[in-house]
Amino acid sequence: MRRFSCIAVWVVSVSAVLGEDAFALKSTVETGWTSNVTESVDAPSDLFVEHKHELSLSHSMGALSLRGTLLFEQTRFATIAVEDDMSAAAGVEAALELDKGMVLRAGYALTRDWIGEGLPLNGAMIGVANGKVTHETMMELAVIGTDQQVNVTVNASWRYPGDAIISGLPITLPPVRLDPEVGVVAVGVNWEKAVTGTMAVLGRLKGDFSNVPEPDQLDYGRLPGTAGTAAGGVRAKAGNLFVEFLAGATMVWPLIDPGLREILPYLAMQSELALGDRWTVALRAEKSVDLDDPLDPVASSISEVELSARYRMTDALSVSAAVSRSDEMGIFDASQTRRVQTASLRLDYAIADQASLSLAALRKWVEEGGDNYDVDRFTLAISTQF
């Protein structure tokens, strides 16, 4: 089953929010075939349809700008109905220009997920219908000077899983909650200062704090933790090359025993190179810590790298390819690991200014908990924007 992440519908740039009144509707409908519906060992193949719709409205009133967003997405399979997923989200964001070069943003989003999961067992399919409600809030103060900028951010999310209904067994089981309630608060300061017309130095301080109710700590073996990150780097643009690089360290510890502190490297890097008018090559790498949904009871270490290339054949037609790898490991239980390698190829065609068509093929290799399996996915999608 694909993991559904919480949709922070209010995450847009300050410049986008502080624009003119705007109404926008974006829709994507995608259909295709996957070789591994449940993304597990010996899973069946199936046809599927996905559709996603986002409606947003922005309005400015002097120094105050408002943006509201509604989002809905759904995945339906032809035969393995227990894997069907659905998600609905609503969010609102406000931006207030306090003074010249000073903007305060605040937002709230509510997401409701209905998640289906199939478990192949001796030729049968066990279904687990689960769900969760996620509340997300954010606040950011951006102070922009002539040659430097400081952003102070506070983000928080609270996840409340619902009771799961299990089907496909000889006996009927009562609904039961399978996941703990988890809250994560992140406080950060990002600083950048221009040293030349093409280069800026960067600094980042960030603290993440997870919270789990005491009953859930015992019932689900999930413990709250804290992570603190300090990093520095540069952002540079020279001709057709753009590079942003941050490196530092993250200290992680469980609240139940601060003596179990671990210090891990931190990395956030992205670069893009335009080769002439048609070729674009991009590289992204990140090494970070996850407290929201870790593999072990406290936190996971995540390493990700992706290399992609895009070739624009005409103004309307382009082809892109990407290879990536993601490694996740429990920080306080290194036996818990997950490795995913992905290769993809995509063809995009702009039918008109408001519509585009795409063909995509993806291959994924997964190693998790001692199991190995592959996933092939072929899709046809049409996207519209008004």
Tab-separated table of C-alpha atoms in Angstrom:
chain	number	residue	atom	x	y	z
A	1	MET	CA	0.000	0.000	0.000
A	2	ARG	CA	1.213	3.485	-0.796
A	3	ARG	CA	1.746	5.689	2.214
A	4	PHE	CA	-0.512	8.731	2.308
A	5	SER	CA	1.260	11.769	3.717
A	6	CYS	CA	-0.612	14.594	5.381
A	7	ILE	CA	-1.403	17.341	2.907
A	8	ALA	CA	-0.294	20.747	4.169
A	9	VAL	CA	-2.550	22.740	1.877
A	10	TRP	CA	-1.362	26.043	3.287
A	11	VAL	CA	2.292	25.616	2.302
A	12	VAL	CA	2.760	28.312	-0.331
A	13	SER	CA	5.313	31.069	-0.705
A	14	VAL	CA	4.803	34.525	0.755
A	15	SER	CA	4.947	36.047	-2.704
A	16	ALA	CA	2.183	33.753	-3.916
A	17	VAL	CA	-0.106	34.632	-1.029
A	18	LEU	CA	0.521	38.363	-1.360
A	19	GLY	CA	-0.762	38.440	-4.910
A	20	GLU	CA	-3.923	39.532	-6.624
A	21	ASP	CA	-7.336	37.991	-6.059
A	22	ALA	CA	-7.289	34.560	-7.691
A	23	PHE	CA	-9.507	31.541	-8.163
A	24	ALA	CA	-7.845	28.312	-9.272
A	25	LEU	CA	-9.006	24.784	-9.945
A	26	LYS	CA	-6.487	22.023	-10.651
A	27	SER	CA	-7.483	18.461	-11.527
A	28	THR	CA	-5.528	15.342	-12.447
A	29	VAL	CA	-6.979	12.011	-13.540
A	30	GLU	CA	-4.583	9.094	-13.871
A	31	THR	CA	-5.197	5.509	-14.902
A	32	GLY	CA	-2.823	2.615	-15.261
A	33	TRP	CA	-1.593	-0.800	-14.149
A	34	THR	CA	0.569	-1.900	-11.246
A	35	SER	CA	2.286	-5.251	-10.839
A	36	ASN	CA	2.074	-5.126	-7.048
A	37	VAL	CA	-1.141	-3.722	-5.594
A	38	THR	CA	-0.336	-4.193	-1.907
A	39	GLU	CA	3.397	-3.475	-2.289
A	40	SER	CA	4.358	-6.677	-0.527
A	41	VAL	CA	5.784	-10.114	-1.365
A	42	ASP	CA	3.696	-12.236	-3.793
A	43	ALA	CA	1.090	-9.510	-4.260
A	44	PRO	CA	-1.334	-9.488	-7.221
A	45	SER	CA	-1.431	-6.999	-10.102
A	46	ASP	CA	-4.387	-4.764	-10.946
A	47	LEU	CA	-5.680	-1.796	-12.910
A	48	PHE	CA	-6.359	1.460	-11.073
A	49	VAL	CA	-7.730	4.975	-11.424
A	50	GLU	CA	-6.553	7.965	-9.396
A	51	HIS	CA	-8.033	11.426	-9.415
A	52	LYS	CA	-6.992	14.553	-7.536
A	53	HIS	CA	-8.711	17.943	-7.388
A	54	GLU	CA	-7.562	21.164	-5.729
A	55	LEU	CA	-9.695	24.293	-5.431
A	56	SER	CA	-8.120	27.468	-4.058
A	57	LEU	CA	-9.240	31.065	-3.597
A	58	SER	CA	-6.931	33.961	-2.731
A	59	HIS	CA	-7.985	37.468	-1.746
A	60	SER	CA	-6.034	40.580	-0.728
A	61	MET	CA	-7.286	43.386	1.476
A	62	GLY	CA	-4.536	45.955	1.804
A	63	ALA	CA	-1.776	44.489	3.959
A	64	LEU	CA	-3.771	41.309	4.650
A	65	SER	CA	-3.969	38.391	2.220
A	66	LEU	CA	-6.047	35.256	2.631
A	67	ARG	CA	-5.934	31.916	0.870
A	68	GLY	CA	-8.303	28.982	1.262
A	69	THR	CA	-7.815	25.537	-0.264
A	70	LEU	CA	-9.912	22.398	-0.640
A	71	LEU	CA	-8.277	19.188	-1.819
A	72	PHE	CA	-9.683	15.762	-2.610
A	73	GLU	CA	-7.956	12.659	-3.965
A	74	GLN	CA	-8.974	9.052	-4.419
A	75	THR	CA	-7.493	5.775	-5.688
A	76	ARG	CA	-9.709	2.931	-6.892
A	77	PHE	CA	-8.564	-0.520	-8.024
A	78	ALA	CA	-10.434	-2.704	-10.508
A	79	THR	CA	-10.491	-5.931	-8.458
A	80	ILE	CA	-8.542	-5.422	-5.190
A	81	ALA	CA	-11.081	-3.057	-3.612
A	82	VAL	CA	-9.569	-3.436	-0.130
A	83	GLU	CA	-6.647	-1.261	-1.346
A	84	ASP	CA	-8.826	1.741	-2.243
A	85	ASP	CA	-7.731	5.035	-0.654
A	86	MET	CA	-9.340	8.449	-0.257
A	87	SER	CA	-8.236	11.743	1.270
A	88	ALA	CA	-9.961	15.101	1.797
A	89	ALA	CA	-8.329	18.259	3.143
A	90	ALA	CA	-9.257	21.861	3.848
A	91	GLY	CA	-6.915	24.655	4.807
A	92	VAL	CA	-6.741	28.391	5.293
A	93	GLU	CA	-3.722	30.689	5.373
A	94	ALA	CA	-3.360	34.373	6.180
A	95	ALA	CA	-0.417	36.671	5.478
A	96	LEU	CA	-0.109	40.095	7.069
A	97	GLU	CA	2.496	42.637	5.973
A	98	LEU	CA	3.436	44.160	9.344
A	99	ASP	CA	5.949	46.600	7.910
A	100	LYS	CA	8.157	46.995	4.885
A	101	GLY	CA	10.119	43.756	4.597
A	102	MET	CA	8.242	42.048	7.456
A	103	VAL	CA	5.492	39.478	6.830
A	104	LEU	CA	3.611	37.289	9.316
A	105	ARG	CA	1.960	34.114	8.028
A	106	ALA	CA	-0.332	31.713	9.846
A	107	GLY	CA	-2.321	28.725	8.674
A	108	TYR	CA	-4.372	25.699	9.632
A	109	ALA	CA	-5.199	22.526	7.709
A	110	LEU	CA	-7.443	19.565	8.445
A	111	THR	CA	-6.956	16.281	6.574
A	112	ARG	CA	-9.135	13.168	6.717
A	113	ASP	CA	-7.678	9.955	5.249
A	114	TRP	CA	-9.472	6.694	4.512
A	115	ILE	CA	-6.791	4.077	3.865
A	116	GLY	CA	-7.275	0.552	2.552
A	117	GLU	CA	-4.639	-2.135	2.934
A	118	GLY	CA	-4.641	-5.673	1.599
A	119	LEU	CA	-2.605	-8.458	3.196
A	120	PRO	CA	-2.116	-11.542	0.956
A	121	LEU	CA	-2.357	-14.707	3.081
A	122	ASN	CA	-2.403	-18.275	1.707
A	123	GLY	CA	-4.113	-17.247	-1.512
A	124	ALA	CA	-6.679	-15.087	0.284
A	125	MET	CA	-6.736	-11.325	0.749
A	126	ILE	CA	-7.186	-9.885	4.236
A	127	GLY	CA	-8.519	-6.323	4.161
A	128	VAL	CA	-7.735	-3.612	6.714
A	129	ALA	CA	-9.839	-0.460	6.358
A	130	ASN	CA	-8.212	2.259	8.420
A	131	GLY	CA	-8.354	6.012	8.702
A	132	LYS	CA	-6.920	9.037	10.444
A	133	VAL	CA	-7.547	12.713	11.076
A	134	THR	CA	-4.608	15.121	10.987
A	135	HIS	CA	-4.588	18.700	12.251
A	136	GLU	CA	-1.743	20.942	11.075
A	137	THR	CA	-0.892	24.495	12.063
A	138	MET	CA	1.896	26.818	11.025
A	139	MET	CA	3.209	30.271	11.843
A	140	GLU	CA	6.070	32.084	10.157
A	141	LEU	CA	7.639	35.491	10.578
A	142	ALA	CA	9.769	36.602	7.626
A	143	VAL	CA	12.046	39.622	8.012
A	144	ILE	CA	13.662	40.707	4.747
A	145	GLY	CA	16.462	43.267	4.618
A	146	THR	CA	18.560	44.677	1.812
A	147	ASP	CA	21.045	41.797	1.833
A	148	GLN	CA	19.700	39.246	4.292
A	149	GLN	CA	16.539	37.444	5.378
A	150	VAL	CA	15.430	35.645	8.559
A	151	ASN	CA	12.491	33.240	8.769
A	152	VAL	CA	11.218	32.026	12.136
A	153	THR	CA	8.783	29.119	11.787
A	154	VAL	CA	6.621	27.010	14.080
A	155	ASN	CA	4.898	23.965	12.552
A	156	ALA	CA	2.795	21.431	14.413
A	157	SER	CA	0.778	18.363	13.457
A	158	TRP	CA	-1.444	16.055	15.468
A	159	ARG	CA	-2.444	12.665	14.039
A	160	TYR	CA	-5.481	10.818	15.402
A	161	PRO	CA	-5.877	7.312	13.904
A	162	GLY	CA	-9.341	5.787	13.802
A	163	ASP	CA	-10.437	2.226	14.443
A	164	ALA	CA	-9.529	-0.294	11.756
A	165	ILE	CA	-12.048	-2.780	10.370
A	166	ILE	CA	-10.532	-6.136	9.409
A	167	SER	CA	-12.267	-8.266	6.772
A	168	GLY	CA	-11.579	-11.540	4.961
A	169	LEU	CA	-11.123	-13.681	8.085
A	170	PRO	CA	-13.274	-16.697	9.025
A	171	ILE	CA	-14.352	-14.816	12.158
A	172	THR	CA	-15.535	-11.255	12.639
A	173	LEU	CA	-13.223	-9.082	14.701
A	174	PRO	CA	-14.346	-5.916	16.468
A	175	PRO	CA	-12.902	-2.599	15.234
A	176	VAL	CA	-9.497	-1.910	16.772
A	177	ARG	CA	-7.042	0.986	16.603
A	178	LEU	CA	-3.714	-0.178	15.135
A	179	ASP	CA	-1.617	3.010	15.411
A	180	PRO	CA	-0.824	5.454	18.228
A	181	GLU	CA	-1.779	9.107	18.426
A	182	VAL	CA	1.269	11.233	17.614
A	183	GLY	CA	1.922	14.957	17.762
A	184	VAL	CA	5.034	16.649	16.373
A	185	VAL	CA	6.050	20.280	16.872
A	186	ALA	CA	8.924	21.828	14.895
A	187	VAL	CA	10.517	25.196	15.668
A	188	GLY	CA	13.082	26.589	13.254
A	189	VAL	CA	15.132	29.625	12.296
A	190	ASN	CA	16.461	29.995	8.741
A	191	TRP	CA	18.910	32.798	7.924
A	192	GLU	CA	20.489	33.822	4.661
A	193	LYS	CA	22.808	36.689	3.764
A	194	ALA	CA	23.927	37.729	0.304
A	195	VAL	CA	27.710	38.002	0.064
A	196	THR	CA	27.829	38.679	-3.693
A	197	GLY	CA	25.272	39.145	-6.430
A	198	THR	CA	25.260	35.400	-7.087
A	199	MET	CA	26.015	33.834	-3.678
A	200	ALA	CA	24.434	33.774	-0.225
A	201	VAL	CA	25.453	32.055	2.996
A	202	LEU	CA	22.773	30.057	4.850
A	203	GLY	CA	22.169	29.037	8.437
A	204	ARG	CA	19.565	26.758	9.987
A	205	LEU	CA	18.572	25.895	13.554
A	206	LYS	CA	15.686	23.512	14.099
A	207	GLY	CA	14.107	21.605	16.952
A	208	ASP	CA	11.584	18.760	16.581
A	209	PHE	CA	9.551	17.416	19.486
A	210	SER	CA	7.223	14.409	19.307
A	211	ASN	CA	4.524	13.598	21.818
A	212	VAL	CA	2.674	10.313	22.422
A	213	PRO	CA	-0.003	9.839	25.125
A	214	GLU	CA	1.143	7.568	27.934
A	215	PRO	CA	-1.460	4.836	27.274
A	216	ASP	CA	-0.332	4.647	23.636
A	217	GLN	CA	3.309	4.445	24.698
A	218	LEU	CA	2.508	1.199	26.491
A	219	ASP	CA	-0.002	-0.216	24.004
A	220	TYR	CA	1.974	0.494	20.814
A	221	GLY	CA	5.592	0.651	22.014
A	222	ARG	CA	5.909	4.211	20.691
A	223	LEU	CA	8.013	6.717	22.666
A	224	PRO	CA	8.288	10.512	22.371
A	225	GLY	CA	11.612	12.002	21.351
A	226	THR	CA	13.472	15.212	20.623
A	227	ALA	CA	15.782	16.170	17.748
A	228	GLY	CA	17.892	19.299	17.439
A	229	THR	CA	19.578	20.317	14.169
A	230	ALA	CA	22.236	22.943	13.404
A	231	ALA	CA	23.498	23.465	9.853
A	232	GLY	CA	25.153	25.992	7.581
A	233	GLY	CA	25.759	26.276	3.877
A	234	VAL	CA	25.592	28.331	0.705
A	235	ARG	CA	23.252	29.114	-2.169
A	236	ALA	CA	24.860	30.070	-5.479
A	237	LYS	CA	23.800	30.710	-9.049
A	238	ALA	CA	26.357	31.058	-11.806
A	239	GLY	CA	25.087	31.127	-15.374
A	240	ASN	CA	22.975	28.021	-15.911
A	241	LEU	CA	23.999	26.353	-12.616
A	242	PHE	CA	22.067	26.644	-9.342
A	243	VAL	CA	23.296	25.011	-6.102
A	244	GLU	CA	21.961	25.095	-2.547
A	245	PHE	CA	23.843	23.151	0.119
A	246	LEU	CA	23.313	22.837	3.874
A	247	ALA	CA	25.332	20.507	6.136
A	248	GLY	CA	25.480	20.040	9.872
A	249	ALA	CA	24.429	17.620	12.602
A	250	THR	CA	21.271	16.396	14.334
A	251	MET	CA	21.180	15.230	17.951
A	252	VAL	CA	18.346	12.824	18.814
A	253	TRP	CA	17.258	11.380	22.139
A	254	PRO	CA	14.161	9.708	23.665
A	255	LEU	CA	12.490	11.659	26.457
A	256	ILE	CA	12.325	8.522	28.591
A	257	ASP	CA	16.148	8.323	28.673
A	258	PRO	CA	18.063	11.426	27.468
A	259	GLY	CA	21.288	9.512	28.077
A	260	LEU	CA	20.645	7.560	24.862
A	261	ARG	CA	21.603	10.537	22.709
A	262	GLU	CA	22.741	9.932	19.149
A	263	ILE	CA	24.463	12.479	16.894
A	264	LEU	CA	23.854	12.044	13.162
A	265	PRO	CA	24.987	14.036	10.099
A	266	TYR	CA	22.448	16.388	8.508
A	267	LEU	CA	22.383	17.261	4.804
A	268	ALA	CA	19.997	19.162	2.525
A	269	MET	CA	21.245	19.730	-1.008
A	270	GLN	CA	19.691	20.568	-4.367
A	271	SER	CA	21.199	21.641	-7.651
A	272	GLU	CA	20.069	22.252	-11.212
A	273	LEU	CA	22.080	22.641	-14.398
A	274	ALA	CA	20.654	23.832	-17.713
A	275	LEU	CA	22.583	22.450	-20.679
A	276	GLY	CA	21.615	24.672	-23.557
A	277	ASP	CA	17.976	25.436	-24.250
A	278	ARG	CA	16.667	21.877	-24.033
A	279	TRP	CA	18.490	19.825	-21.372
A	280	THR	CA	18.060	20.243	-17.614
A	281	VAL	CA	19.780	18.023	-15.029
A	282	ALA	CA	18.923	18.130	-11.313
A	283	LEU	CA	20.359	16.467	-8.214
A	284	ARG	CA	18.731	16.330	-4.795
A	285	ALA	CA	20.099	14.752	-1.603
A	286	GLU	CA	18.923	14.795	1.994
A	287	LYS	CA	19.842	13.136	5.274
A	288	SER	CA	17.412	13.840	8.088
A	289	VAL	CA	15.553	12.428	11.093
A	290	ASP	CA	11.881	11.425	11.219
A	291	LEU	CA	9.952	11.558	14.502
A	292	ASP	CA	6.472	11.371	12.979
A	293	ASP	CA	6.334	7.793	11.652
A	294	PRO	CA	9.656	6.095	12.503
A	295	LEU	CA	10.645	2.468	12.062
A	296	ASP	CA	11.756	2.082	15.673
A	297	PRO	CA	9.868	3.364	18.749
A	298	VAL	CA	11.512	6.829	18.748
A	299	ALA	CA	13.050	8.019	15.476
A	300	SER	CA	14.311	6.985	12.053
A	301	SER	CA	17.341	8.119	10.091
A	302	ILE	CA	16.447	8.806	6.445
A	303	SER	CA	18.906	9.187	3.561
A	304	GLU	CA	17.589	10.152	0.131
A	305	VAL	CA	19.255	10.938	-3.191
A	306	GLU	CA	17.670	11.581	-6.594
A	307	LEU	CA	19.169	12.334	-10.002
A	308	SER	CA	16.827	13.519	-12.745
A	309	ALA	CA	17.088	14.850	-16.290
A	310	ARG	CA	14.614	16.564	-18.601
A	311	TYR	CA	14.806	17.048	-22.355
A	312	ARG	CA	12.465	19.532	-24.023
A	313	MET	CA	11.925	18.255	-27.566
A	314	THR	CA	9.501	21.047	-28.502
A	315	ASP	CA	7.710	23.835	-26.648
A	316	ALA	CA	4.886	21.397	-25.894
A	317	LEU	CA	6.655	18.033	-25.645
A	318	SER	CA	9.267	16.920	-23.118
A	319	VAL	CA	10.687	13.683	-21.744
A	320	SER	CA	12.182	13.192	-18.279
A	321	ALA	CA	13.899	10.387	-16.404
A	322	ALA	CA	14.915	9.921	-12.768
A	323	VAL	CA	16.676	7.445	-10.513
A	324	SER	CA	16.487	7.625	-6.736
A	325	ARG	CA	17.295	5.755	-3.577
A	326	SER	CA	15.899	6.039	-0.071
A	327	ASP	CA	17.341	4.306	3.012
A	328	GLU	CA	15.517	4.390	6.349
A	329	MET	CA	16.845	2.850	9.561
A	330	GLY	CA	15.714	2.926	13.168
A	331	ILE	CA	18.101	5.066	15.210
A	332	PHE	CA	17.675	3.160	18.469
A	333	ASP	CA	16.878	-0.180	16.817
A	334	ALA	CA	19.165	-0.567	13.805
A	335	SER	CA	17.570	-3.904	12.875
A	336	GLN	CA	14.556	-2.028	11.518
A	337	THR	CA	15.425	-1.000	7.949
A	338	ARG	CA	13.723	-0.101	4.675
A	339	ARG	CA	15.458	0.515	1.337
A	340	VAL	CA	13.708	1.703	-1.813
A	341	GLN	CA	15.317	2.195	-5.231
A	342	THR	CA	13.300	3.755	-8.041
A	343	ALA	CA	13.747	4.361	-11.768
A	344	SER	CA	11.173	6.274	-13.792
A	345	LEU	CA	10.564	7.596	-17.306
A	346	ARG	CA	7.925	10.211	-18.189
A	347	LEU	CA	6.623	11.896	-21.346
A	348	ASP	CA	4.680	15.177	-21.013
A	349	TYR	CA	2.659	16.898	-23.723
A	350	ALA	CA	0.995	20.289	-23.293
A	351	ILE	CA	-2.317	20.025	-25.116
A	352	ALA	CA	-3.175	23.667	-24.365
A	353	ASP	CA	-2.344	26.344	-21.837
A	354	GLN	CA	-4.720	24.755	-19.317
A	355	ALA	CA	-4.285	21.043	-20.094
A	356	SER	CA	-1.495	18.504	-20.374
A	357	LEU	CA	-1.125	14.791	-21.021
A	358	SER	CA	1.529	12.474	-19.599
A	359	LEU	CA	2.711	8.882	-19.962
A	360	ALA	CA	4.887	7.401	-17.221
A	361	ALA	CA	6.624	4.135	-16.332
A	362	LEU	CA	8.122	3.377	-12.925
A	363	ARG	CA	10.090	0.500	-11.460
A	364	LYS	CA	10.660	0.184	-7.723
A	365	TRP	CA	12.841	-2.267	-5.774
A	366	VAL	CA	12.035	-2.570	-2.053
A	367	GLU	CA	13.901	-4.271	0.792
A	368	GLU	CA	12.006	-4.190	4.083
A	369	GLY	CA	12.082	-6.359	7.186
A	370	GLY	CA	14.006	-9.132	5.438
A	371	ASP	CA	11.591	-9.199	2.478
A	372	ASN	CA	12.341	-8.160	-1.098
A	373	TYR	CA	9.794	-7.276	-3.756
A	374	ASP	CA	9.440	-5.236	-6.958
A	375	VAL	CA	6.755	-2.860	-8.174
A	376	ASP	CA	6.097	-1.910	-11.805
A	377	ARG	CA	3.694	0.919	-12.577
A	378	PHE	CA	2.507	2.275	-15.953
A	379	THR	CA	0.197	5.296	-16.073
A	380	LEU	CA	-1.622	7.678	-18.392
A	381	ALA	CA	-2.680	11.004	-16.873
A	382	ILE	CA	-4.407	14.204	-17.951
A	383	SER	CA	-4.129	17.415	-15.928
A	384	THR	CA	-6.134	20.623	-16.212
A	385	GLN	CA	-5.778	24.024	-14.568
A	386	PHE	CA	-8.202	26.941	-14.659
